[in-house]
Coordinates of C-alpha atoms in Angstrom, one line a residue:
Chain A
M29 CA 16.0 2.7 40.5
S30 CA 15.9 0.2 37.7
N31 CA 12.6 -1.4 36.8
C32 CA 13.4 -4.8 38.1
H33 CA 10.7 -7.1 39.4
G34 CA 12.7 -8.3 42.3
N35 CA 14.1 -11.7 41.3
H36 CA 17.6 -10.7 40.3
E37 CA 18.7 -14.2 39.6
H38 CA 17.1 -14.8 36.3
G39 CA 19.3 -13.1 33.7
N40 CA 21.6 -10.2 33.1
C41 CA 20.0 -8.3 36.1
K42 CA 23.0 -9.2 38.2
T43 CA 25.6 -7.9 35.8
T44 CA 23.9 -4.9 34.4
G45 CA 21.2 -4.0 37.0
L46 CA 18.7 -4.8 34.3
C47 CA 15.9 -7.2 34.5
P48 CA 15.7 -9.1 31.2
I49 CA 12.0 -8.3 30.7
V50 CA 13.0 -4.6 30.3
T51 CA 14.9 -5.2 27.1
F52 CA 13.9 -8.7 26.1
P53 CA 10.2 -9.4 25.5
E54 CA 8.5 -12.0 27.7
V55 CA 6.0 -14.2 25.9
V56 CA 2.4 -13.9 27.0
N57 CA -0.7 -15.9 26.0
I58 CA -3.9 -14.2 24.8
D59 CA -6.5 -16.0 27.0
E60 CA -9.6 -14.1 25.9
I61 CA -10.6 -11.2 23.6
R62 CA -13.5 -8.9 24.3
D63 CA -15.0 -6.3 22.0
E64 CA -15.4 -3.1 23.9
I65 CA -16.6 -0.4 21.6
P66 CA -16.1 0.0 17.8
E67 CA -12.4 -0.5 16.9
V68 CA -11.4 -1.2 20.5
K69 CA -10.8 -4.7 22.0
T70 CA -9.6 -5.9 25.3
F71 CA -7.1 -8.7 25.4
Y72 CA -6.8 -10.7 28.6
L73 CA -3.2 -12.0 28.9
S74 CA -1.3 -14.5 31.1
F75 CA 2.4 -15.4 31.4
P76 CA 3.2 -19.0 30.6
N77 CA 6.3 -18.5 32.8
K78 CA 4.8 -18.5 36.3
D79 CA 8.0 -17.1 37.9
V80 CA 7.8 -14.0 35.7
E81 CA 4.1 -13.7 36.4
R82 CA 4.7 -13.7 40.1
E83 CA 7.4 -11.0 39.8
F84 CA 5.5 -8.9 37.3
R85 CA 4.1 -6.1 39.4
I86 CA 2.7 -2.9 38.1
R87 CA 1.7 0.5 39.4
S88 CA -1.4 2.4 38.2
G89 CA -0.5 4.6 35.3
Q90 CA 2.5 2.6 34.0
F91 CA 2.7 1.2 30.5
I92 CA 4.2 -1.8 28.7
M93 CA 5.8 -2.3 25.3
C94 CA 3.8 -5.0 23.6
T95 CA 5.1 -7.0 20.6
V96 CA 2.8 -8.3 18.0
F97 CA 5.1 -10.9 16.4
G98 CA 5.7 -10.2 12.8
A99 CA 4.4 -6.6 13.0
G100 CA 6.3 -4.7 15.6
E101 CA 6.0 -3.2 19.0
F102 CA 3.8 -0.5 20.5
A103 CA 3.4 1.3 23.8
V104 CA 0.2 0.7 25.7
S105 CA -1.1 1.8 29.1
L106 CA -2.2 -0.7 31.7
P107 CA -5.9 -0.7 32.7
P108 CA -5.7 -3.5 35.4
S109 CA -5.4 -2.6 39.1
P110 CA -2.1 -3.5 40.7
E111 CA -4.0 -5.8 43.1
N112 CA -6.3 -8.7 42.4
D113 CA -7.2 -8.0 38.8
R114 CA -6.8 -9.9 35.5
F115 CA -3.9 -8.7 33.4
H116 CA -5.2 -7.1 30.3
I117 CA -4.8 -4.3 27.8
S118 CA -7.4 -2.4 25.8
V119 CA -6.3 -1.3 22.3
R120 CA -7.9 0.7 19.5
A121 CA -6.9 -0.4 16.0
V122 CA -5.2 2.7 14.6
G123 CA -1.9 1.8 13.0
K124 CA -0.1 -1.1 11.4
V125 CA 0.8 -3.0 14.6
T126 CA -2.5 -2.5 16.4
H127 CA -4.4 -3.7 13.3
A128 CA -2.3 -6.8 13.4
L129 CA -3.1 -7.2 17.0
H130 CA -6.8 -7.0 16.3
A131 CA -6.5 -9.9 13.8
L132 CA -5.2 -12.3 16.5
K133 CA -7.3 -14.9 18.2
P134 CA -7.2 -16.5 21.7
G135 CA -4.2 -18.7 22.1
D136 CA -1.9 -16.5 20.1
K137 CA 1.2 -15.1 21.7
L138 CA 2.4 -11.6 22.3
G139 CA 5.6 -10.2 23.7
V140 CA 5.7 -7.9 26.7
R141 CA 8.4 -5.6 28.1
G142 CA 8.0 -3.5 31.1
P143 CA 6.3 -2.2 33.1
F144 CA 7.7 1.3 32.5
G145 CA 7.0 4.8 33.6
N146 CA 6.4 6.6 36.9
G147 CA 2.7 5.8 37.4
F148 CA 0.0 7.8 39.2
P149 CA 0.6 8.9 42.8
F150 CA -1.2 6.7 45.3
D151 CA 0.2 7.1 48.8
E152 CA 0.7 10.8 48.4
I153 CA -3.0 11.4 47.7
K154 CA -4.4 9.5 50.7
G155 CA -7.1 11.4 52.5
K156 CA -8.0 13.5 49.5
N157 CA -11.0 13.6 47.2
I158 CA -10.3 12.1 43.8
I159 CA -12.0 13.3 40.7
Y160 CA -11.5 11.2 37.6
V161 CA -12.2 12.9 34.3
A162 CA -12.1 10.8 31.1
G163 CA -13.2 11.3 27.5
G164 CA -13.7 8.3 25.2
I165 CA -10.8 5.8 25.5
G166 CA -9.2 8.1 28.0
L167 CA -10.8 5.9 30.5
I168 CA -8.4 3.1 29.7
P169 CA -5.3 4.4 31.6
L170 CA -7.5 5.7 34.4
R171 CA -9.2 2.4 35.0
S172 CA -6.2 1.0 36.9
S173 CA -6.3 3.9 39.4
I174 CA -10.1 3.8 39.7
V175 CA -10.2 0.2 40.6
H176 CA -7.2 0.5 42.9
A177 CA -8.7 3.5 44.8
L178 CA -12.1 1.6 45.2
Q179 CA -10.2 -1.4 46.6
H180 CA -8.9 1.1 49.3
R181 CA -12.1 3.1 49.6
E182 CA -11.5 4.1 53.2
D183 CA -8.2 5.9 52.4
F184 CA -9.9 8.6 50.3
G185 CA -12.6 11.3 50.6
R186 CA -15.1 11.6 47.8
I187 CA -14.3 9.6 44.7
I188 CA -16.0 11.0 41.6
L189 CA -16.0 9.9 37.9
L190 CA -16.9 12.3 35.1
Y191 CA -16.9 10.3 31.9
G192 CA -18.0 11.4 28.5
A193 CA -18.1 9.7 25.0
R194 CA -19.5 10.6 21.6
S195 CA -22.4 8.2 21.9
S196 CA -23.6 5.4 24.2
K197 CA -21.8 2.9 21.9
D198 CA -18.5 4.6 22.6
L199 CA -18.5 4.1 26.4
M200 CA -15.6 1.9 27.4
Y201 CA -15.8 -0.8 30.1
Q202 CA -19.6 -0.9 30.3
P203 CA -19.7 -4.0 32.7
D204 CA -17.3 -2.1 35.0
I205 CA -19.5 1.1 34.8
K206 CA -22.6 -0.9 35.8
V207 CA -20.7 -2.1 38.9
W208 CA -19.4 1.3 39.7
Q209 CA -22.8 2.9 39.4
E210 CA -24.2 0.6 42.0
N211 CA -21.3 1.4 44.4
A212 CA -22.6 3.9 46.9
G213 CA -19.1 5.1 47.7
F214 CA -18.4 6.1 44.1
E215 CA -20.2 9.1 42.4
T216 CA -20.4 8.4 38.7
F217 CA -21.5 11.0 36.1
I218 CA -21.7 9.8 32.6
T219 CA -22.5 11.9 29.5
I220 CA -22.8 11.4 25.8
D221 CA -22.4 14.3 23.3
R222 CA -26.0 14.2 21.9
A223 CA -29.3 12.8 23.1
E224 CA -30.1 9.3 21.8
E225 CA -33.1 7.0 21.9
G226 CA -33.1 4.9 25.0
W227 CA -30.4 7.1 26.8
H228 CA -31.6 8.4 30.1
G229 CA -28.3 9.8 31.4
E230 CA -26.6 13.2 30.9
T231 CA -26.0 14.7 27.5
G232 CA -23.3 17.3 26.6
Y233 CA -19.6 17.5 27.2
V234 CA -17.6 16.3 30.1
N235 CA -16.6 19.8 31.3
Q236 CA -20.3 20.6 31.9
L237 CA -20.4 17.7 34.5
I238 CA -17.9 19.6 36.7
E239 CA -20.7 22.0 37.7
K240 CA -23.3 19.2 38.0
A241 CA -21.1 17.0 40.2
K242 CA -20.4 20.0 42.5
V243 CA -16.8 19.0 42.3
P244 CA -14.8 19.9 45.4
V245 CA -11.5 21.8 44.6
D246 CA -10.0 21.9 48.1
N247 CA -8.1 18.9 49.3
S248 CA -8.7 17.2 45.9
V249 CA -6.8 15.8 43.0
A250 CA -8.1 15.5 39.5
F251 CA -6.9 12.8 37.1
V252 CA -7.7 13.9 33.5
C253 CA -7.3 11.9 30.4
G254 CA -8.9 12.4 27.0
P255 CA -8.5 14.1 23.6
P256 CA -6.6 17.4 23.7
V257 CA -9.8 19.5 23.1
M258 CA -11.5 17.9 26.2
F259 CA -8.3 18.2 28.2
N260 CA -8.0 21.9 27.6
S261 CA -11.7 22.7 28.4
V262 CA -11.6 20.6 31.6
I263 CA -8.4 22.2 32.8
G264 CA -9.8 25.6 32.1
E265 CA -12.9 24.8 34.2
F266 CA -10.8 23.4 37.1
L267 CA -8.4 26.4 37.2
K268 CA -11.4 28.8 37.1
R269 CA -12.7 27.1 40.2
G270 CA -9.3 27.7 41.9
M271 CA -7.9 24.2 41.8
S272 CA -4.1 24.1 42.2
E273 CA -2.0 23.3 39.1
D274 CA -0.2 20.6 41.0
A275 CA -3.5 18.8 41.8
I276 CA -4.4 18.3 38.2
I277 CA -2.7 15.2 36.9
S278 CA -2.7 13.7 33.4
T279 CA -0.9 11.0 31.5
L280 CA 0.8 11.9 28.1
E281 CA 1.0 9.8 25.0
R282 CA 4.0 9.8 22.7
Q283 CA 5.6 7.7 20.0
M284 CA 7.8 5.3 21.8
K285 CA 10.4 2.7 20.7
C286 CA 12.5 1.6 23.7
G287 CA 10.6 2.5 26.9
I288 CA 13.9 2.9 28.8
G289 CA 14.9 6.5 27.9
K290 CA 17.3 5.7 25.1
C291 CA 15.6 6.2 21.7
Q292 CA 14.4 9.7 22.6
H293 CA 11.2 9.5 20.5
C294 CA 9.1 10.6 23.4
A295 CA 11.2 13.6 24.4
V296 CA 8.9 16.4 25.6
G297 CA 10.5 19.6 26.7
R298 CA 13.4 18.5 28.9
T299 CA 11.8 15.2 29.9
L300 CA 11.2 11.8 28.4
V301 CA 7.6 10.5 28.7
C302 CA 8.8 6.9 29.2
T303 CA 11.0 7.5 32.2
D304 CA 10.0 10.9 33.6
G305 CA 6.3 10.4 32.7
P306 CA 3.9 9.4 31.5
V307 CA 2.1 10.9 34.5
Y308 CA 2.6 14.7 34.8
T309 CA 1.0 17.4 36.8
Y310 CA -0.5 20.3 34.9
R311 CA 2.2 22.6 36.4
Q312 CA 4.8 20.4 34.7
I313 CA 2.9 20.1 31.4
K314 CA 2.7 23.9 31.2
T315 CA 6.5 24.1 31.2
L316 CA 7.1 21.4 28.6
G317 CA 6.4 23.9 25.8
E318 CA 4.7 21.3 23.5
Q319 CA 1.2 20.3 22.5
I320 CA -0.5 17.8 24.6
Chain B
M18 CA 50.3 8.7 34.5
S19 CA 52.8 6.3 33.0
M20 CA 54.3 7.4 29.7
Y21 CA 56.3 5.6 27.1
I22 CA 57.9 6.4 23.8
L23 CA 57.3 4.0 20.9
S24 CA 58.7 4.0 17.4
S25 CA 56.5 3.7 14.3
D26 CA 57.6 0.1 14.0
E27 CA 56.5 -0.7 17.6
I28 CA 53.1 0.9 16.8
S29 CA 52.7 -1.4 13.8
Q30 CA 53.8 -4.4 15.9
L31 CA 51.2 -3.4 18.5
V32 CA 48.5 -3.3 15.8
T33 CA 49.4 -6.7 14.4
E34 CA 49.6 -8.2 17.9
L35 CA 46.1 -6.8 18.9
Q36 CA 44.7 -8.2 15.7
A37 CA 45.2 -11.7 17.1
S38 CA 42.5 -11.2 19.8
Y39 CA 40.6 -8.2 18.6
A40 CA 38.9 -6.7 15.6
V41 CA 41.1 -3.7 15.1
Y42 CA 39.6 -0.6 13.6
G43 CA 41.5 2.5 12.6
P44 CA 41.7 5.4 10.1
Q45 CA 42.5 4.4 6.5
V46 CA 42.6 6.6 3.4
E47 CA 40.7 5.2 0.4
P48 CA 43.2 5.4 -2.5
Q49 CA 40.7 6.4 -5.2
T50 CA 38.7 9.1 -3.4
R51 CA 41.2 10.1 -0.7
Q52 CA 38.3 9.8 1.8
V53 CA 39.1 8.8 5.3
F54 CA 37.2 5.9 6.8
F55 CA 37.5 4.5 10.3
D56 CA 37.2 0.9 9.4
L57 CA 38.3 -2.7 10.1
I58 CA 42.1 -3.0 9.5
N59 CA 43.1 -6.1 7.6
D60 CA 46.6 -5.1 6.9
A61 CA 48.5 -3.2 9.6
T62 CA 50.2 -1.0 7.0
A63 CA 46.9 0.4 5.9
L64 CA 46.5 2.2 9.2
D65 CA 47.2 5.9 8.7
L66 CA 47.6 7.8 11.9
E67 CA 48.2 11.0 10.1
A68 CA 45.0 10.9 8.1
P69 CA 42.5 13.8 8.7
I70 CA 39.4 13.1 10.8
P71 CA 37.3 10.4 9.2
S72 CA 34.1 11.3 7.3
M73 CA 31.9 9.3 9.5
P74 CA 32.2 9.4 13.3
V75 CA 33.6 6.4 15.0
K76 CA 30.3 5.8 16.8
E77 CA 29.4 3.8 13.7
I78 CA 31.3 0.8 15.3
L79 CA 29.6 1.0 18.7
F80 CA 26.2 2.2 17.6
P81 CA 25.8 1.1 13.9
Q82 CA 23.5 2.7 11.4
M83 CA 21.5 -0.5 11.5
E84 CA 21.8 -3.5 13.7
R85 CA 19.8 -6.6 14.6
I86 CA 19.0 -6.9 18.3
L87 CA 16.5 -9.7 18.3
K88 CA 15.5 -12.6 16.1
Y89 CA 12.2 -14.5 16.4
K90 CA 10.0 -16.9 14.5
Y91 CA 6.3 -17.0 15.1
D92 CA 4.3 -20.0 14.0
A93 CA 0.6 -19.0 13.7
E94 CA -0.5 -22.6 13.2
T95 CA 0.9 -23.8 16.6
Q96 CA 0.7 -20.4 18.1
S97 CA 4.3 -20.7 19.4
V98 CA 7.3 -18.4 19.3
E99 CA 11.0 -18.9 19.4
M100 CA 13.0 -15.8 20.3
A101 CA 16.7 -15.0 20.8
R102 CA 18.8 -12.0 21.5
Q103 CA 21.2 -11.7 18.6
Y104 CA 23.8 -9.0 18.0
F105 CA 27.3 -8.7 16.9
E106 CA 29.6 -9.4 19.8
Q107 CA 33.3 -9.2 19.3
P108 CA 36.2 -7.6 21.2
K109 CA 37.2 -4.4 19.4
V110 CA 40.1 -2.0 19.4
L111 CA 39.5 1.5 18.1
F112 CA 43.1 2.5 17.1
G113 CA 43.9 6.1 16.5
L114 CA 40.7 7.8 17.5
R115 CA 40.7 11.6 17.1
P116 CA 40.0 13.3 20.5
C117 CA 36.7 14.6 19.2
D118 CA 35.5 11.1 18.4
L119 CA 36.7 9.9 21.8
A120 CA 34.7 12.7 23.5
G121 CA 31.7 11.5 21.5
I122 CA 32.1 8.0 22.8
Q123 CA 32.4 9.3 26.3
A124 CA 29.2 11.2 25.8
L125 CA 27.5 8.1 24.4
D126 CA 28.8 6.0 27.4
R127 CA 27.3 8.4 29.9
F128 CA 24.0 8.5 28.0
F129 CA 23.6 4.8 27.2
L130 CA 25.2 3.4 30.4
G131 CA 24.9 6.1 33.0
Q132 CA 21.2 6.8 33.2
E133 CA 18.4 5.1 35.0
F134 CA 18.5 2.2 32.6
V135 CA 21.5 0.6 31.0
D136 CA 21.3 0.0 27.2
D137 CA 22.5 -3.6 27.0
V138 CA 23.1 -3.6 23.2
Y139 CA 25.5 -0.7 23.5
L140 CA 27.0 -2.2 26.6
T141 CA 27.8 -5.4 24.7
H142 CA 29.7 -3.5 22.1
R143 CA 31.4 -1.2 24.7
R144 CA 32.5 -3.6 27.4
Q145 CA 35.1 -5.4 25.3
C146 CA 36.4 -2.4 23.6
L147 CA 39.8 -0.8 23.8
L148 CA 40.2 2.9 23.0
I149 CA 43.5 4.3 21.7
S150 CA 43.3 8.0 20.9
N151 CA 45.6 10.1 18.7
T152 CA 46.4 13.8 19.3
C153 CA 45.8 16.1 16.4
L154 CA 48.9 17.9 15.2
H155 CA 47.0 20.5 13.3
P156 CA 43.3 21.4 12.9
F157 CA 41.5 20.1 9.8
P158 CA 39.0 22.3 7.9
Q159 CA 35.8 23.0 10.0
C160 CA 37.4 21.8 13.2
F161 CA 36.5 23.8 16.3
C162 CA 37.2 21.4 19.2
V163 CA 39.0 24.2 21.0
C164 CA 35.5 25.7 21.6
T165 CA 34.0 22.6 23.1
H166 CA 36.8 21.3 25.2
S167 CA 37.4 18.1 23.3
G168 CA 40.7 18.6 21.6
P169 CA 43.2 18.8 20.0
D170 CA 44.5 16.3 22.7
A171 CA 42.5 14.0 24.9
D172 CA 42.9 14.2 28.7
E173 CA 40.6 11.4 29.8
G174 CA 38.6 8.4 28.6
F175 CA 41.3 6.6 26.6
D176 CA 43.1 3.3 27.4
L177 CA 46.1 4.5 25.6
D178 CA 46.8 7.9 24.0
L179 CA 49.3 8.6 21.2
T180 CA 51.0 11.8 20.3
K181 CA 53.4 11.9 17.3
L182 CA 56.7 13.6 18.3
A183 CA 59.9 14.1 16.4
D184 CA 61.4 10.7 17.5
G185 CA 58.3 8.4 17.8
Y186 CA 55.0 8.3 19.5
L187 CA 54.5 9.4 23.1
V188 CA 52.1 6.9 24.7
K189 CA 50.1 7.8 27.8
V190 CA 48.3 5.1 29.8
G191 CA 44.8 6.1 30.8
S192 CA 43.2 3.0 32.3
E193 CA 43.6 -0.4 33.9
K194 CA 43.3 -2.0 30.5
G195 CA 45.9 0.3 29.1
R196 CA 48.1 -0.4 32.1
A197 CA 47.9 -4.2 31.5
L198 CA 48.9 -3.7 27.8
A199 CA 51.9 -1.6 28.8
D200 CA 53.0 -4.1 31.5
A201 CA 53.0 -6.8 28.9
H202 CA 55.5 -5.0 26.8
N203 CA 59.0 -3.7 27.3
W204 CA 58.3 -0.2 26.1
T205 CA 60.9 2.6 26.7
P206 CA 59.7 5.0 29.4
A207 CA 59.3 8.6 28.1
K208 CA 61.7 11.3 29.3
P209 CA 60.3 14.5 31.0
Q210 CA 61.4 16.7 28.0
Q211 CA 59.3 14.5 25.8
L212 CA 56.2 15.4 27.8
S213 CA 57.1 19.1 27.4
E214 CA 57.6 18.4 23.7
Q215 CA 54.0 17.0 23.6
K216 CA 52.7 20.1 25.4
A217 CA 54.4 22.3 22.7
V218 CA 52.9 20.2 19.9
V219 CA 49.4 20.7 21.4
D220 CA 50.0 24.5 21.9
K221 CA 51.2 24.8 18.4
C222 CA 48.1 23.0 17.1
I223 CA 45.8 25.3 19.1
D224 CA 47.6 28.3 17.5
L225 CA 46.8 27.0 14.1
F226 CA 43.1 27.0 14.6
P227 CA 41.3 29.6 12.4
D228 CA 40.3 32.8 14.1
M229 CA 36.6 32.0 13.8
A230 CA 37.1 28.9 15.9
T231 CA 39.1 30.5 18.7
D232 CA 37.0 33.6 18.6
N233 CA 33.8 31.5 19.0
K234 CA 35.2 29.9 22.2
A235 CA 33.5 32.1 24.7
W236 CA 30.5 32.3 22.5
V237 CA 29.7 28.7 22.7
S238 CA 29.1 29.0 26.5
R239 CA 27.1 32.2 26.0
V240 CA 24.9 30.5 23.4
M241 CA 24.5 27.6 25.8
N242 CA 23.2 30.0 28.4
R243 CA 20.8 31.5 25.9
I244 CA 19.5 28.2 24.7
T245 CA 19.0 26.9 28.2
T246 CA 17.1 29.9 29.4
G247 CA 15.1 30.0 26.2
F248 CA 15.9 33.7 25.4
I249 CA 16.2 33.2 21.7
K250 CA 13.9 35.0 19.4
S251 CA 11.5 32.8 17.3
E252 CA 12.7 34.7 14.2
T253 CA 16.2 33.2 14.7
W254 CA 14.8 29.7 15.0
E255 CA 12.7 30.4 11.9
Y256 CA 15.8 31.6 10.0
I257 CA 17.6 28.4 11.0
G258 CA 14.5 26.3 10.3
D259 CA 14.2 27.8 6.8
Q260 CA 17.5 26.3 5.8
C261 CA 16.8 22.8 7.1
L262 CA 16.0 20.3 4.3
E263 CA 15.2 17.6 6.8
C264 CA 17.8 15.3 5.4
G265 CA 19.0 14.1 8.8
A266 CA 22.6 14.1 7.8
C267 CA 23.7 16.2 10.7
S268 CA 22.4 13.6 13.1
F269 CA 24.0 10.7 11.3
V270 CA 27.5 12.3 11.3
C271 CA 27.3 13.6 14.8
P272 CA 29.5 11.7 17.3
T273 CA 27.0 12.2 20.1
C274 CA 23.6 11.9 18.4
S275 CA 22.0 8.7 19.7
C276 CA 18.3 8.7 18.7
F277 CA 17.2 5.4 17.2
N278 CA 14.2 3.7 15.7
I279 CA 13.1 0.0 16.2
E280 CA 11.5 -1.9 13.5
D281 CA 10.5 -5.6 13.0
A282 CA 11.4 -6.8 9.5
Q283 CA 10.4 -10.1 8.0
T284 CA 13.2 -12.2 6.5
E285 CA 12.8 -14.7 3.7
C286 CA 12.6 -17.8 5.8
G287 CA 9.6 -16.7 7.7
E288 CA 11.7 -15.3 10.5
C289 CA 11.6 -11.8 11.9
E290 CA 14.4 -9.6 12.9
R291 CA 14.1 -6.7 15.2
L292 CA 16.3 -3.9 13.8
R293 CA 17.5 -0.9 15.5
T294 CA 18.3 1.9 13.1
R295 CA 19.5 5.4 13.7
D296 CA 16.9 8.1 13.6
S297 CA 17.0 11.9 13.4
C298 CA 14.8 14.4 15.3
S299 CA 14.7 16.5 12.2
F300 CA 12.5 14.1 10.4
E301 CA 8.8 15.1 10.2
G302 CA 7.6 11.7 11.3
Y303 CA 9.9 11.5 14.3
A304 CA 7.3 12.1 16.9
R305 CA 4.2 11.2 14.8
M306 CA 2.0 8.6 16.5
A307 CA -0.4 6.1 15.1
G308 CA -3.6 7.9 14.1
D309 CA -1.4 10.8 12.7
H310 CA -1.3 13.0 15.7
N311 CA 2.0 14.8 15.6
P312 CA 2.9 17.0 18.5
R313 CA 5.9 18.4 16.7
Q314 CA 4.9 20.1 13.5
P315 CA 7.0 23.0 12.2
V316 CA 10.5 22.4 11.1
E317 CA 12.0 25.2 13.2
D318 CA 10.5 23.6 16.3
R319 CA 12.2 20.3 15.4
R320 CA 15.5 22.2 14.6
N321 CA 15.6 24.0 17.9
K322 CA 15.1 20.6 19.7
R323 CA 18.3 19.4 18.1
F324 CA 20.3 22.4 19.1
F325 CA 18.8 22.3 22.5
C326 CA 20.0 18.7 22.8
K327 CA 23.6 19.8 21.7
L328 CA 23.9 23.0 23.6
S329 CA 21.9 23.2 26.8
Y330 CA 22.9 22.7 30.4
S331 CA 20.2 20.1 31.1
Q332 CA 21.4 17.9 28.3
S333 CA 25.0 18.6 29.2
K334 CA 24.3 17.2 32.7
K335 CA 23.6 13.8 31.0
Y336 CA 26.8 13.9 29.0
L337 CA 28.9 15.7 31.6
R338 CA 30.0 17.9 28.7
P339 CA 28.4 19.9 25.9
G340 CA 26.6 17.7 23.4
C341 CA 28.8 19.0 20.7
V342 CA 32.4 17.8 20.4
G343 CA 33.6 20.3 17.8
C344 CA 34.3 17.9 14.9
G345 CA 32.6 20.1 12.4
R346 CA 31.1 17.3 10.4
C347 CA 27.6 18.7 10.5
Q348 CA 29.0 21.8 8.9
W349 CA 30.5 19.7 6.1
V350 CA 27.3 17.8 5.3
C351 CA 24.6 20.4 5.8
P352 CA 23.1 21.3 2.4
G353 CA 21.8 24.5 4.1
D354 CA 24.1 26.6 6.3
I355 CA 23.1 25.4 9.7
G356 CA 26.0 23.3 11.0
L357 CA 26.5 23.9 14.7
P358 CA 29.2 26.6 14.5
N359 CA 27.0 28.6 12.2
V360 CA 24.1 28.3 14.5
V361 CA 26.3 29.7 17.2
Q362 CA 27.1 32.5 14.9
Y363 CA 23.5 33.3 14.2
I364 CA 22.6 33.3 17.8
R365 CA 25.7 35.5 18.5
R366 CA 24.5 37.9 15.8
E367 CA 21.2 38.1 17.5
I368 CA 22.8 38.8 20.9
T369 CA 25.1 41.5 19.6
G370 CA 22.4 43.0 17.3
G371 CA 24.2 42.0 14.1
E372 CA 27.5 43.6 15.1
A373 CA 29.7 40.5 15.0

């Protein structure tokens, strides 16, 4: 199962079983840049090469390697839904390459390799309740799955979002959230750490929302993504309520250089996050023997 | 398997002949330092098939310390980019590989070419490469290939295999490429007694290994079992970790270590090169992410990762052999005392309660 996009004619795919975009970056154009929250911007991208654009298909939960020319390459999760969504990435400026990315303007070019990784289960969880739990920018990798699930609303039971951030300024994807809150088939619970003027929603931490949302544990899956401290408290709460370890799913983040299982920087336990992950169940995470 | 017997002159002729269409690499002794390097051969007489194992593993030629894999130029004004794959492509012959280095290349082949994805940079180096191995007639200091099933002679993976006998070199053909080479020459077929002579040479070599190496043989697999199941006390890892200076030398001299880093470097003319450089899992920043979150902190944790990689069943499944080929180079270079054979000793001591 190589990560080819189907059109085997355009490159070394035939001889090596490798689609060129896996190892050779494809140029993309930055169409639009949006400020999300402090330090986080969303970049809307398009492929000048329309053949590649047609063949470039993603699964929720996968990631790409993104080149900022002159600075380097970084791994970034994909927030767009696999169907009918604009191709974009949301990135916090933390290191050398991501700061260089934030300095770019519309019309600048980036390089893209991928998509890589296993992605979130979709067909396997049909008929179940889905609980999304996100903290801060942990909503970025979950967005893809959320939008995809809402596009196939009839395939699932209850769909619940528990989302928390430090303050109202730190809530990602606010236009999306407004749309989601008006969607009768989507139960959204949003909290910020401390009360603020003008904030009428919940206050406190995300794990407290589990009680409030009356989260079902039977026939449910939980997708959890956020800082380690949030992750641990949320998992503790779910396990206390009797949720199965296989039903708690998260996506791991690691230093990555190649994306194709060769550089070994993302080795965790006996697995590589780039090819065996980044999506793991809590039962798997427990056996990895490393910090989240 | 076809076998031939070649004189030293015929070997030299073969080298000269191969030089016409290949870059030929082989062991050479540097006159001033007496160090052995596996390097490009300019003059066929410089090839020394009796030299000890080279200081650096032969992986250097197929997986260099640093190599350019991409070149690009970004023009911020016009917002345009030119990009091209660019790496050193040349047919190569590795002439006179020691069996341990050959086993290392086989492990790298299985890792880079045999997993879900194919590494196209390594493939480019490897696909036009001819491997000619050379049986060891006696062990060199620190050698323990008898413990890891990678010497003193090679039984697979070569195109041609040489063994020095009393009246010339016994040449075994091990592949289609080797077959084609033999067919193009009028080499003398070997006699059955010369094959027995080769077996005797190998047996004699095995007898010359120091007791520690032969004694460790069964222990390597017992230690593999322990490492795989995780039944090793944290004190043992701490004892090992205490001796690690995080220099990374063990990874750089290891024939099977394959971790690399990728970095984009600006060149003078406004162009950029994407460089792939070897990396070591013992470095503190190995797994550190932007924002300084580092999931691997203590040195003993990073140490046990390396030995897990060398000596566990799950990794061995990727290489179809242990990740260690018994060349002993890590033992030479380690400023502490945690070369792989010593780590086996420490774990052995733990298992036997300090008796052995």
